[in-house]
Amino acid sequence: MQNLLVTGGAGFIGSNFVRYTLAHTDAKITVLDNLTYAGNLASLDGLPTDRFSFVKGDICDESLVDGLVAAHDVVVHYAAESHNDNSLHDPRPFLDTNIIGTYTLIQAARKYQKRFHHISTDEVYGDLELDDPQRFTENTPYNPSSPYSSTKAGSDLLVRAWARSFGLQATISNCSNNYGPYQHVEKFIPRQISNVIDGIRPKLYGNGENVRDWIHADDHSSAVLAIIDRGEIGETYLIGADGEKNNKEVVQLILSQFGLVEDAFDQVIDRPGHDLRYAIDSSKLRRELGWSPQFSNFEAGLADTIAWYRENEAWWRPQKAATEAKYQEQGQ
Ligand code: NAD
Ligand code: DAU
């Protein structure tokens, strides 16, 4: 049985990973999370207390991190400032958490020679043209566009340097856009679902042609477990489920699942520097670690996600008004 320290485990993907790992392995988990606006303890309700504990704290806190890393076998590092739009308005927290926080964790993992898995994003590779036949691979050069993605790229490079120079026992994964339960209503899919529930028209940035490569959060979790279990130290693995869709298609699917006409959305001011298209080639992960996604039908996964937001309004309602007020100020 392994003891995992999961940073950012009160966020969207981290909390899904915690639930998935408790259900599919016999691991014990400690979550370290400082509960920013994006962290929510309610996302961890009902977990077994003999296998799960929660520590409220900052990944930049050296002495806290030192003690926690020393007491665990594996660090799985999800904690981050994660929203591109926020990074365009106030980049500073992204530098603190994504760069200094990662530095603090890898220093401790190096000191105690602990296994470290770094969670990252496909956005480090920049974007692709709509008609580009290539997809991102582990060899695509880094070319991030936003303050968020540049800090994630910086954190990846720190982990790589610590692996090479100090023998850090690290792996890295870069995943595409996740969807599923417990995602903050600032993000695209939950924002539009909760808008429709509230009788607000979905908001598309620009012309809606931007493409994202959607993967269910549970498929991300199973891939991370495969990498922790049998990934090669020092390696990077891209995680994706062949889920390319443009934003307009996604909004239209949401509208049609609510029985609404497909053009009942608004086009709003585009995101500055808006990446056009992400697309992942995950053949290394599939070939070398035998991973494959379980949610191959996006429409079905989206229907489950819509049902979850309908049934769990108490989870997202407290964030909704402030989130929409912020977007309104930005003209979005
Ligand atoms: P999120 O914003 O929902 O959650 C982030 C969590 O980190 C929150 O619980 C927050 O409280 C915590 N946190 C932030 N700063 C912290 C700090 N200084 N100390 C301790 N905890 C802190 O993010 P998410 O969407 O779940 O993303 C999680 C990770 O996955 C990030 O590293 C992100 O870059 C990566 N990722 C996300 C996606 C996606 O589609 N959302 C895709 C690929 C990779
Ligand atoms: O690719 C992985 C990344 O996916 C992660 O690294 C990030 O943490 C995660 O937030 C996500 O980044 P995106 O910027 O792609 O996600 P977001 O949900 O903000 O937006 C998805 C797309 O939808 C993007 O093209 C912008 C667009 N959009 C977003 C919002 C909030 C809209 O058209 N309307 C909206 O209201």
GROMACS .gro file of C-alpha atoms and ligand atoms in nm:
model
  412
    1MET     CA    1   0.000   0.000   0.000
    2GLN     CA    2   0.135   0.343  -0.092
    3ASN     CA    3   0.096   0.671   0.093
    4LEU     CA    4   0.022   0.946  -0.158
    5LEU     CA    5   0.054   1.319  -0.096
    6VAL     CA    6  -0.185   1.485  -0.343
    7THR     CA    7  -0.142   1.861  -0.379
    8GLY     CA    8  -0.443   2.058  -0.502
    9GLY     CA    9  -0.673   1.768  -0.412
   10ALA     CA   10  -0.964   2.000  -0.329
   11GLY     CA   11  -0.972   2.128  -0.687
   12PHE     CA   12  -1.149   1.984  -0.990
   13ILE     CA   13  -0.909   1.721  -1.122
   14GLY     CA   14  -0.733   1.657  -0.792
   15SER     CA   15  -1.060   1.571  -0.613
   16ASN     CA   16  -1.164   1.344  -0.898
   17PHE     CA   17  -0.823   1.173  -0.875
   18VAL     CA   18  -0.858   1.125  -0.498
   19ARG     CA   19  -1.200   0.960  -0.533
   20TYR     CA   20  -1.087   0.749  -0.829
   21THR     CA   21  -0.770   0.631  -0.651
   22LEU     CA   22  -0.950   0.543  -0.328
   23ALA     CA   23  -1.203   0.342  -0.531
   24HIS     CA   24  -0.952   0.160  -0.753
   25THR     CA   25  -0.646   0.102  -0.531
   26ASP     CA   26  -0.568   0.042  -0.163
   27ALA     CA   27  -0.355   0.359  -0.138
   28LYS     CA   28  -0.380   0.604   0.152
   29ILE     CA   29  -0.405   0.971   0.057
   30THR     CA   30  -0.323   1.302   0.223
   31VAL     CA   31  -0.444   1.610   0.038
   32LEU     CA   32  -0.245   1.933   0.076
   33ASP     CA   33  -0.450   2.230  -0.044
   34ASN     CA   34  -0.473   2.590   0.073
   35LEU     CA   35  -0.835   2.625  -0.047
   36THR     CA   36  -0.810   2.918  -0.285
   37TYR     CA   37  -1.132   3.035  -0.452
   38ALA     CA   38  -1.095   2.716  -0.667
   39GLY     CA   39  -1.060   2.470  -0.379
   40ASN     CA   40  -1.372   2.326  -0.219
   41LEU     CA   41  -1.376   2.087   0.075
   42ALA     CA   42  -1.725   1.976  -0.028
   43SER     CA   43  -1.559   1.804  -0.325
   44LEU     CA   44  -1.400   1.563  -0.076
   45ASP     CA   45  -1.711   1.494   0.134
   46GLY     CA   46  -1.771   1.141   0.254
   47LEU     CA   47  -1.427   0.989   0.193
   48PRO     CA   48  -1.312   0.708   0.427
   49THR     CA   49  -1.127   0.862   0.724
   50ASP     CA   50  -0.900   0.557   0.768
   51ARG     CA   51  -0.753   0.614   0.420
   52PHE     CA   52  -0.794   0.987   0.362
   53SER     CA   53  -0.688   1.303   0.543
   54PHE     CA   54  -0.678   1.672   0.460
   55VAL     CA   55  -0.413   1.933   0.541
   56LYS     CA   56  -0.492   2.298   0.472
   57GLY     CA   57  -0.170   2.467   0.366
   58ASP     CA   58   0.030   2.632   0.092
   59ILE     CA   59   0.269   2.439  -0.133
   60CYS     CA   60   0.505   2.738  -0.104
   61ASP     CA   61   0.536   2.677   0.274
   62GLU     CA   62   0.879   2.509   0.297
   63SER     CA   63   0.859   2.366   0.646
   64LEU     CA   64   0.506   2.230   0.600
   65VAL     CA   65   0.598   2.077   0.265
   66ASP     CA   66   0.921   1.931   0.405
   67GLY     CA   67   0.740   1.739   0.681
   68LEU     CA   68   0.461   1.615   0.456
   69VAL     CA   69   0.688   1.498   0.174
   70ALA     CA   70   0.910   1.316   0.426
   71ALA     CA   71   0.605   1.126   0.557
   72HIS     CA   72   0.476   0.999   0.218
   73ASP     CA   73   0.597   0.763  -0.056
   74VAL     CA   74   0.476   0.952  -0.363
   75VAL     CA   75   0.391   1.317  -0.434
   76VAL     CA   76   0.123   1.375  -0.700
   77HIS     CA   77   0.131   1.745  -0.778
   78TYR     CA   78  -0.198   1.894  -0.903
   79ALA     CA   79  -0.200   2.226  -0.713
   80ALA     CA   80  -0.193   2.525  -0.946
   81GLU     CA   81  -0.358   2.846  -1.042
   82SER     CA   82  -0.538   2.695  -1.341
   83HIS     CA   83  -0.754   2.951  -1.523
   84ASN     CA   84  -0.620   3.130  -1.831
   85ASP     CA   85  -0.862   3.424  -1.805
   86ASN     CA   86  -0.752   3.495  -1.447
   87SER     CA   87  -0.387   3.480  -1.550
   88LEU     CA   88  -0.447   3.754  -1.807
   89HIS     CA   89  -0.585   3.988  -1.539
   90ASP     CA   90  -0.357   3.905  -1.244
   91PRO     CA   91  -0.056   3.686  -1.329
   92ARG     CA   92   0.122   3.709  -0.992
   93PRO     CA   93  -0.048   3.416  -0.810
   94PHE     CA   94   0.039   3.199  -1.111
   95LEU     CA   95   0.408   3.271  -1.064
   96ASP     CA   96   0.390   3.206  -0.689
   97THR     CA   97   0.199   2.877  -0.695
   98ASN     CA   98   0.295   2.728  -1.030
   99ILE     CA   99   0.666   2.818  -1.017
  100ILE     CA  100   0.767   2.868  -0.652
  101GLY     CA  101   0.520   2.606  -0.527
  102THR     CA  102   0.657   2.345  -0.768
  103TYR     CA  103   1.014   2.443  -0.675
  104THR     CA  104   0.932   2.399  -0.305
  105LEU     CA  105   0.788   2.052  -0.363
  106ILE     CA  106   1.070   1.922  -0.582
  107GLN     CA  107   1.331   2.046  -0.337
  108ALA     CA  108   1.165   1.837  -0.065
  109ALA     CA  109   1.117   1.535  -0.298
  110ARG     CA  110   1.485   1.559  -0.388
  111LYS     CA  111   1.593   1.583  -0.024
  112TYR     CA  112   1.395   1.272   0.078
  113GLN     CA  113   1.437   1.088  -0.256
  114LYS     CA  114   1.062   1.052  -0.305
  115ARG     CA  115   0.879   0.961  -0.625
  116PHE     CA  116   0.728   1.276  -0.777
  117HIS     CA  117   0.459   1.297  -1.044
  118HIS     CA  118   0.401   1.639  -1.197
  119ILE     CA  119   0.060   1.716  -1.350
  120SER     CA  120   0.078   1.951  -1.643
  121THR     CA  121  -0.110   2.066  -1.948
  122ASP     CA  122  -0.101   2.042  -2.328
  123GLU     CA  123  -0.103   2.423  -2.333
  124VAL     CA  124   0.274   2.425  -2.284
  125TYR     CA  125   0.300   2.341  -2.656
  126GLY     CA  126   0.112   2.650  -2.773
  127ASP     CA  127  -0.153   2.593  -3.039
  128LEU     CA  128  -0.212   2.430  -3.379
  129GLU     CA  129  -0.381   2.549  -3.696
  130LEU     CA  130  -0.732   2.409  -3.749
  131ASP     CA  131  -0.621   2.209  -4.053
  132ASP     CA  132  -0.280   2.096  -3.920
  133PRO     CA  133  -0.258   1.716  -3.959
  134GLN     CA  134  -0.002   1.704  -3.674
  135ARG     CA  135  -0.102   1.668  -3.311
  136PHE     CA  136   0.111   1.743  -3.003
  137THR     CA  137   0.361   1.472  -2.909
  138GLU     CA  138   0.619   1.447  -2.630
  139ASN     CA  139   0.871   1.595  -2.880
  140THR     CA  140   0.673   1.908  -2.972
  141PRO     CA  141   0.873   2.221  -2.878
  142TYR     CA  142   0.741   2.429  -2.588
  143ASN     CA  143   0.567   2.749  -2.705
  144PRO     CA  144   0.320   2.866  -2.436
  145SER     CA  145   0.090   3.163  -2.503
  146SER     CA  146  -0.060   3.282  -2.173
  147PRO     CA  147   0.075   3.368  -1.827
  148TYR     CA  148  -0.093   3.046  -1.705
  149SER     CA  149   0.061   2.820  -1.967
  150SER     CA  150   0.402   2.985  -1.946
  151THR     CA  151   0.415   2.922  -1.570
  152LYS     CA  152   0.310   2.560  -1.627
  153ALA     CA  153   0.584   2.531  -1.892
  154GLY     CA  154   0.831   2.679  -1.643
  155SER     CA  155   0.727   2.427  -1.378
  156ASP     CA  156   0.771   2.137  -1.624
  157LEU     CA  157   1.122   2.257  -1.706
  158LEU     CA  158   1.209   2.281  -1.336
  159VAL     CA  159   1.099   1.919  -1.286
  160ARG     CA  160   1.302   1.808  -1.590
  161ALA     CA  161   1.611   1.993  -1.465
  162TRP     CA  162   1.578   1.845  -1.114
  163ALA     CA  163   1.546   1.497  -1.269
  164ARG     CA  164   1.858   1.543  -1.480
  165SER     CA  165   2.080   1.739  -1.241
  166PHE     CA  166   1.973   1.594  -0.906
  167GLY     CA  167   1.831   1.253  -0.997
  168LEU     CA  168   1.475   1.348  -0.891
  169GLN     CA  169   1.257   1.037  -0.935
  170ALA     CA  170   1.007   1.225  -1.148
  171THR     CA  171   0.756   1.173  -1.425
  172ILE     CA  172   0.546   1.440  -1.600
  173SER     CA  173   0.211   1.419  -1.774
  174ASN     CA  174   0.060   1.682  -2.004
  175CYS     CA  175  -0.313   1.639  -2.044
  176SER     CA  176  -0.576   1.803  -2.262
  177ASN     CA  177  -0.900   1.974  -2.145
  178ASN     CA  178  -1.083   1.779  -1.874
  179TYR     CA  179  -1.458   1.771  -1.816
  180GLY     CA  180  -1.669   1.604  -1.549
  181PRO     CA  181  -1.813   1.672  -1.203
  182TYR     CA  182  -1.671   1.919  -0.948
  183GLN     CA  183  -1.531   2.166  -1.206
  184HIS     CA  184  -1.551   2.533  -1.105
  185VAL     CA  185  -1.822   2.733  -1.286
  186GLU     CA  186  -1.558   2.974  -1.422
  187LYS     CA  187  -1.456   2.704  -1.674
  188PHE     CA  188  -1.620   2.670  -2.016
  189ILE     CA  189  -1.845   2.363  -1.983
  190PRO     CA  190  -1.974   2.420  -1.625
  191ARG     CA  191  -2.020   2.790  -1.698
  192GLN     CA  192  -2.249   2.715  -1.992
  193ILE     CA  193  -2.439   2.436  -1.811
  194SER     CA  194  -2.501   2.657  -1.507
  195ASN     CA  195  -2.591   2.951  -1.733
  196VAL     CA  196  -2.857   2.745  -1.908
  197ILE     CA  197  -2.992   2.623  -1.572
  198ASP     CA  198  -3.015   2.992  -1.471
  199GLY     CA  199  -3.183   3.096  -1.798
  200ILE     CA  200  -2.871   3.285  -1.918
  201ARG     CA  201  -2.756   3.232  -2.278
  202PRO     CA  202  -2.420   3.049  -2.313
  203LYS     CA  203  -2.125   3.279  -2.389
  204LEU     CA  204  -1.889   3.190  -2.673
  205TYR     CA  205  -1.556   3.371  -2.700
  206GLY     CA  206  -1.511   3.508  -3.053
  207ASN     CA  207  -1.644   3.294  -3.336
  208GLY     CA  208  -1.640   2.968  -3.139
  209GLU     CA  209  -1.409   2.793  -3.384
  210ASN     CA  210  -1.138   2.726  -3.123
  211VAL     CA  211  -1.086   2.355  -3.073
  212ARG     CA  212  -1.023   2.176  -2.744
  213ASP     CA  213  -0.944   1.802  -2.707
  214TRP     CA  214  -1.184   1.686  -2.433
  215ILE     CA  215  -1.113   1.403  -2.191
  216HIS     CA  216  -1.320   1.288  -1.893
  217ALA     CA  217  -1.151   1.354  -1.556
  218ASP     CA  218  -1.171   0.982  -1.468
  219ASP     CA  219  -0.971   0.895  -1.780
  220HIS     CA  220  -0.709   1.150  -1.674
  221SER     CA  221  -0.698   0.982  -1.330
  222SER     CA  222  -0.654   0.631  -1.469
  223ALA     CA  223  -0.369   0.755  -1.688
  224VAL     CA  224  -0.193   0.921  -1.393
  225LEU     CA  225  -0.224   0.600  -1.190
  226ALA     CA  226  -0.074   0.402  -1.480
  227ILE     CA  227   0.221   0.644  -1.496
  228ILE     CA  228   0.280   0.632  -1.120
  229ASP     CA  229   0.259   0.252  -1.132
  230ARG     CA  230   0.470   0.174  -1.438
  231GLY     CA  231   0.591   0.496  -1.602
  232GLU     CA  232   0.961   0.529  -1.668
  233ILE     CA  233   1.143   0.772  -1.440
  234GLY     CA  234   1.246   1.089  -1.623
  235GLU     CA  235   0.979   1.046  -1.892
  236THR     CA  236   0.695   1.268  -2.007
  237TYR     CA  237   0.359   1.121  -2.117
  238LEU     CA  238   0.086   1.304  -2.309
  239ILE     CA  239  -0.269   1.219  -2.200
  240GLY     CA  240  -0.562   1.260  -2.440
  241ALA     CA  241  -0.872   1.076  -2.555
  242ASP     CA  242  -0.916   1.190  -2.920
  243GLY     CA  243  -1.194   1.428  -2.816
  244GLU     CA  244  -1.147   1.725  -3.049
  245LYS     CA  245  -1.451   1.955  -3.070
  246ASN     CA  246  -1.483   2.324  -3.139
  247ASN     CA  247  -1.641   2.544  -2.873
  248LYS     CA  248  -1.950   2.615  -3.082
  249GLU     CA  249  -2.017   2.241  -3.121
  250VAL     CA  250  -1.988   2.195  -2.743
  251VAL     CA  251  -2.230   2.482  -2.670
  252GLN     CA  252  -2.475   2.343  -2.926
  253LEU     CA  253  -2.456   1.997  -2.768
  254ILE     CA  254  -2.531   2.149  -2.426
  255LEU     CA  255  -2.824   2.348  -2.566
  256SER     CA  256  -2.966   2.045  -2.743
  257GLN     CA  257  -2.936   1.830  -2.428
  258PHE     CA  258  -3.151   2.093  -2.253
  259GLY     CA  259  -3.400   2.080  -2.542
  260LEU     CA  260  -3.311   2.435  -2.655
  261VAL     CA  261  -3.250   2.563  -3.008
  262GLU     CA  262  -2.888   2.538  -3.119
  263ASP     CA  263  -2.835   2.911  -3.185
  264ALA     CA  264  -2.948   3.029  -2.838
  265PHE     CA  265  -2.598   3.153  -2.743
  266ASP     CA  266  -2.418   3.491  -2.736
  267GLN     CA  267  -2.082   3.569  -2.891
  268VAL     CA  268  -1.871   3.780  -2.655
  269ILE     CA  269  -1.527   3.946  -2.655
  270ASP     CA  270  -1.254   3.699  -2.742
  271ARG     CA  271  -0.977   3.600  -2.499
  272PRO     CA  272  -0.653   3.790  -2.577
  273GLY     CA  273  -0.399   3.552  -2.731
  274HIS     CA  274  -0.667   3.280  -2.745
  275ASP     CA  275  -0.505   2.949  -2.844
  276LEU     CA  276  -0.675   2.820  -3.158
  277ARG     CA  277  -0.650   2.441  -3.128
  278TYR     CA  278  -0.508   2.174  -2.900
  279ALA     CA  279  -0.482   1.810  -3.011
  280ILE     CA  280  -0.301   1.529  -2.833
  281ASP     CA  281  -0.129   1.223  -2.975
  282SER     CA  282  -0.132   0.989  -2.673
  283SER     CA  283   0.015   0.688  -2.854
  284LYS     CA  284   0.323   0.670  -2.627
  285LEU     CA  285   0.104   0.628  -2.317
  286ARG     CA  286  -0.120   0.373  -2.491
  287ARG     CA  287   0.169   0.176  -2.643
  288GLU     CA  288   0.412   0.175  -2.349
  289LEU     CA  289   0.174   0.161  -2.052
  290GLY     CA  290  -0.129  -0.009  -2.208
  291TRP     CA  291  -0.365   0.277  -2.111
  292SER     CA  292  -0.687   0.355  -2.295
  293PRO     CA  293  -0.976   0.589  -2.211
  294GLN     CA  294  -1.307   0.446  -2.087
  295PHE     CA  295  -1.520   0.750  -2.183
  296SER     CA  296  -1.500   0.728  -2.561
  297ASN     CA  297  -1.841   0.892  -2.618
  298PHE     CA  298  -1.819   1.267  -2.543
  299GLU     CA  299  -2.195   1.322  -2.580
  300ALA     CA  300  -2.267   1.055  -2.315
  301GLY     CA  301  -1.999   1.194  -2.079
  302LEU     CA  302  -2.140   1.544  -2.130
  303ALA     CA  303  -2.493   1.419  -2.051
  304ASP     CA  304  -2.363   1.268  -1.723
  305THR     CA  305  -2.188   1.597  -1.644
  306ILE     CA  306  -2.504   1.799  -1.711
  307ALA     CA  307  -2.699   1.560  -1.485
  308TRP     CA  308  -2.437   1.607  -1.210
  309TYR     CA  309  -2.464   1.990  -1.224
  310ARG     CA  310  -2.844   1.967  -1.220
  311GLU     CA  311  -2.836   1.741  -0.915
  312ASN     CA  312  -2.559   1.924  -0.728
  313GLU     CA  313  -2.663   2.287  -0.751
  314ALA     CA  314  -2.572   2.332  -0.381
  315TRP     CA  315  -2.209   2.258  -0.474
  316TRP     CA  316  -2.172   2.527  -0.742
  317ARG     CA  317  -2.437   2.786  -0.652
  318PRO     CA  318  -2.219   2.977  -0.397
  319GLN     CA  319  -1.963   3.061  -0.671
  320LYS     CA  320  -2.198   3.143  -0.957
  321ALA     CA  321  -2.298   3.508  -0.901
  322ALA     CA  322  -1.944   3.633  -0.829
  323THR     CA  323  -1.805   3.440  -1.127
  324GLU     CA  324  -2.059   3.589  -1.366
  325ALA     CA  325  -2.008   3.939  -1.220
  326LYS     CA  326  -1.635   3.909  -1.294
  327TYR     CA  327  -1.701   3.795  -1.652
  328GLN     CA  328  -1.951   4.077  -1.702
  329GLU     CA  329  -1.686   4.335  -1.601
  330GLN     CA  330  -1.458   4.184  -1.868
  331GLY     CA  331  -1.734   4.199  -2.132
  332GLN     CA  332  -1.747   3.821  -2.142
  333NAD     P1  333  -0.841   2.387  -1.001
  333NAD     O1  334  -0.818   2.533  -1.014
  333NAD     O2  335  -0.980   2.333  -1.005
  333NAD     O3  336  -0.777   2.334  -0.863
  333NAD     C1  337  -0.653   2.379  -0.817
  333NAD     C2  338  -0.642   2.342  -0.669
  333NAD     O4  339  -0.512   2.381  -0.623
  333NAD     C3  340  -0.744   2.413  -0.580
  333NAD     O5  341  -0.802   2.321  -0.490
  333NAD     C4  342  -0.662   2.518  -0.505
  333NAD     O6  343  -0.713   2.549  -0.377
  333NAD     C5  344  -0.526   2.448  -0.498
  333NAD     N1  345  -0.415   2.543  -0.484
  333NAD     C6  346  -0.392   2.654  -0.558
  333NAD     N2  347  -0.282   2.719  -0.513
  333NAD     C7  348  -0.235   2.646  -0.409
  333NAD     C8  349  -0.125   2.660  -0.320
  333NAD     N3  350  -0.041   2.765  -0.333
  333NAD     N4  351  -0.106   2.569  -0.224
  333NAD     C9  352  -0.192   2.463  -0.210
  333NAD     N5  353  -0.298   2.444  -0.291
  333NAD    C10  354  -0.319   2.535  -0.388
  333NAD     O7  355  -0.749   2.320  -1.112
  333NAD     P2  356  -0.772   2.188  -1.199
  333NAD     O8  357  -0.846   2.225  -1.321
  333NAD     O9  358  -0.821   2.082  -1.111
  333NAD    O10  359  -0.621   2.158  -1.242
  333NAD    C11  360  -0.537   2.079  -1.158
  333NAD    C12  361  -0.404   2.059  -1.226
  333NAD    O11  362  -0.424   1.995  -1.353
  333NAD    C13  363  -0.328   2.188  -1.256
  333NAD    O12  364  -0.192   2.165  -1.235
  333NAD    C14  365  -0.357   2.213  -1.405
  333NAD    O13  366  -0.251   2.286  -1.462
  333NAD    C15  367  -0.362   2.072  -1.456
  333NAD     N6  368  -0.442   2.049  -1.576
  333NAD    C16  369  -0.572   2.092  -1.580
  333NAD    C17  370  -0.650   2.062  -1.693
  333NAD    C18  371  -0.795   2.102  -1.701
  333NAD    O14  372  -0.859   2.080  -1.803
  333NAD     N7  373  -0.854   2.159  -1.597
  333NAD    C19  374  -0.592   1.992  -1.800
  333NAD    C20  375  -0.457   1.953  -1.792
  333NAD    C21  376  -0.384   1.981  -1.679
  334DAU     O1  377  -0.580   2.225  -2.224
  334DAU     C1  378  -0.572   2.207  -2.087
  334DAU     C2  379  -0.619   2.333  -2.016
  334DAU     O2  380  -0.760   2.336  -2.029
  334DAU     C3  381  -0.580   2.337  -1.869
  334DAU     O3  382  -0.440   2.345  -1.861
  334DAU     C4  383  -0.643   2.458  -1.798
  334DAU     O4  384  -0.614   2.453  -1.661
  334DAU     C5  385  -0.793   2.452  -1.819
  334DAU     O5  386  -0.855   2.565  -1.762
  334DAU     C6  387  -0.825   2.445  -1.968
  334DAU     O6  388  -0.785   2.569  -2.034
  334DAU     P1  389  -0.879   2.640  -2.141
  334DAU     O7  390  -0.843   2.783  -2.147
  334DAU     O8  391  -0.882   2.562  -2.268
  334DAU     O9  392  -1.023   2.616  -2.067
  334DAU     P2  393  -1.151   2.710  -2.046
  334DAU    O10  394  -1.254   2.624  -1.982
  334DAU    O11  395  -1.118   2.839  -1.983
  334DAU    O12  396  -1.196   2.740  -2.197
  334DAU     C7  397  -1.219   2.636  -2.291
  334DAU     C8  398  -1.247   2.703  -2.427
  334DAU    O13  399  -1.373   2.770  -2.421
  334DAU     C9  400  -1.146   2.807  -2.465
  334DAU    O14  401  -1.129   2.805  -2.606
  334DAU    C10  402  -1.211   2.941  -2.424
  334DAU    C11  403  -1.357   2.912  -2.447
  334DAU     N1  404  -1.455   2.981  -2.359
  334DAU    C12  405  -1.433   2.980  -2.224
  334DAU    C13  406  -1.525   3.036  -2.139
  334DAU    C14  407  -1.504   3.037  -1.990
  334DAU    C15  408  -1.569   3.035  -2.414
  334DAU    O15  409  -1.590   3.035  -2.538
  334DAU     N2  410  -1.661   3.091  -2.330
  334DAU    C16  411  -1.646   3.094  -2.195
  334DAU    O16  412  -1.735   3.144  -2.124
   0.00000   0.00000   0.00000
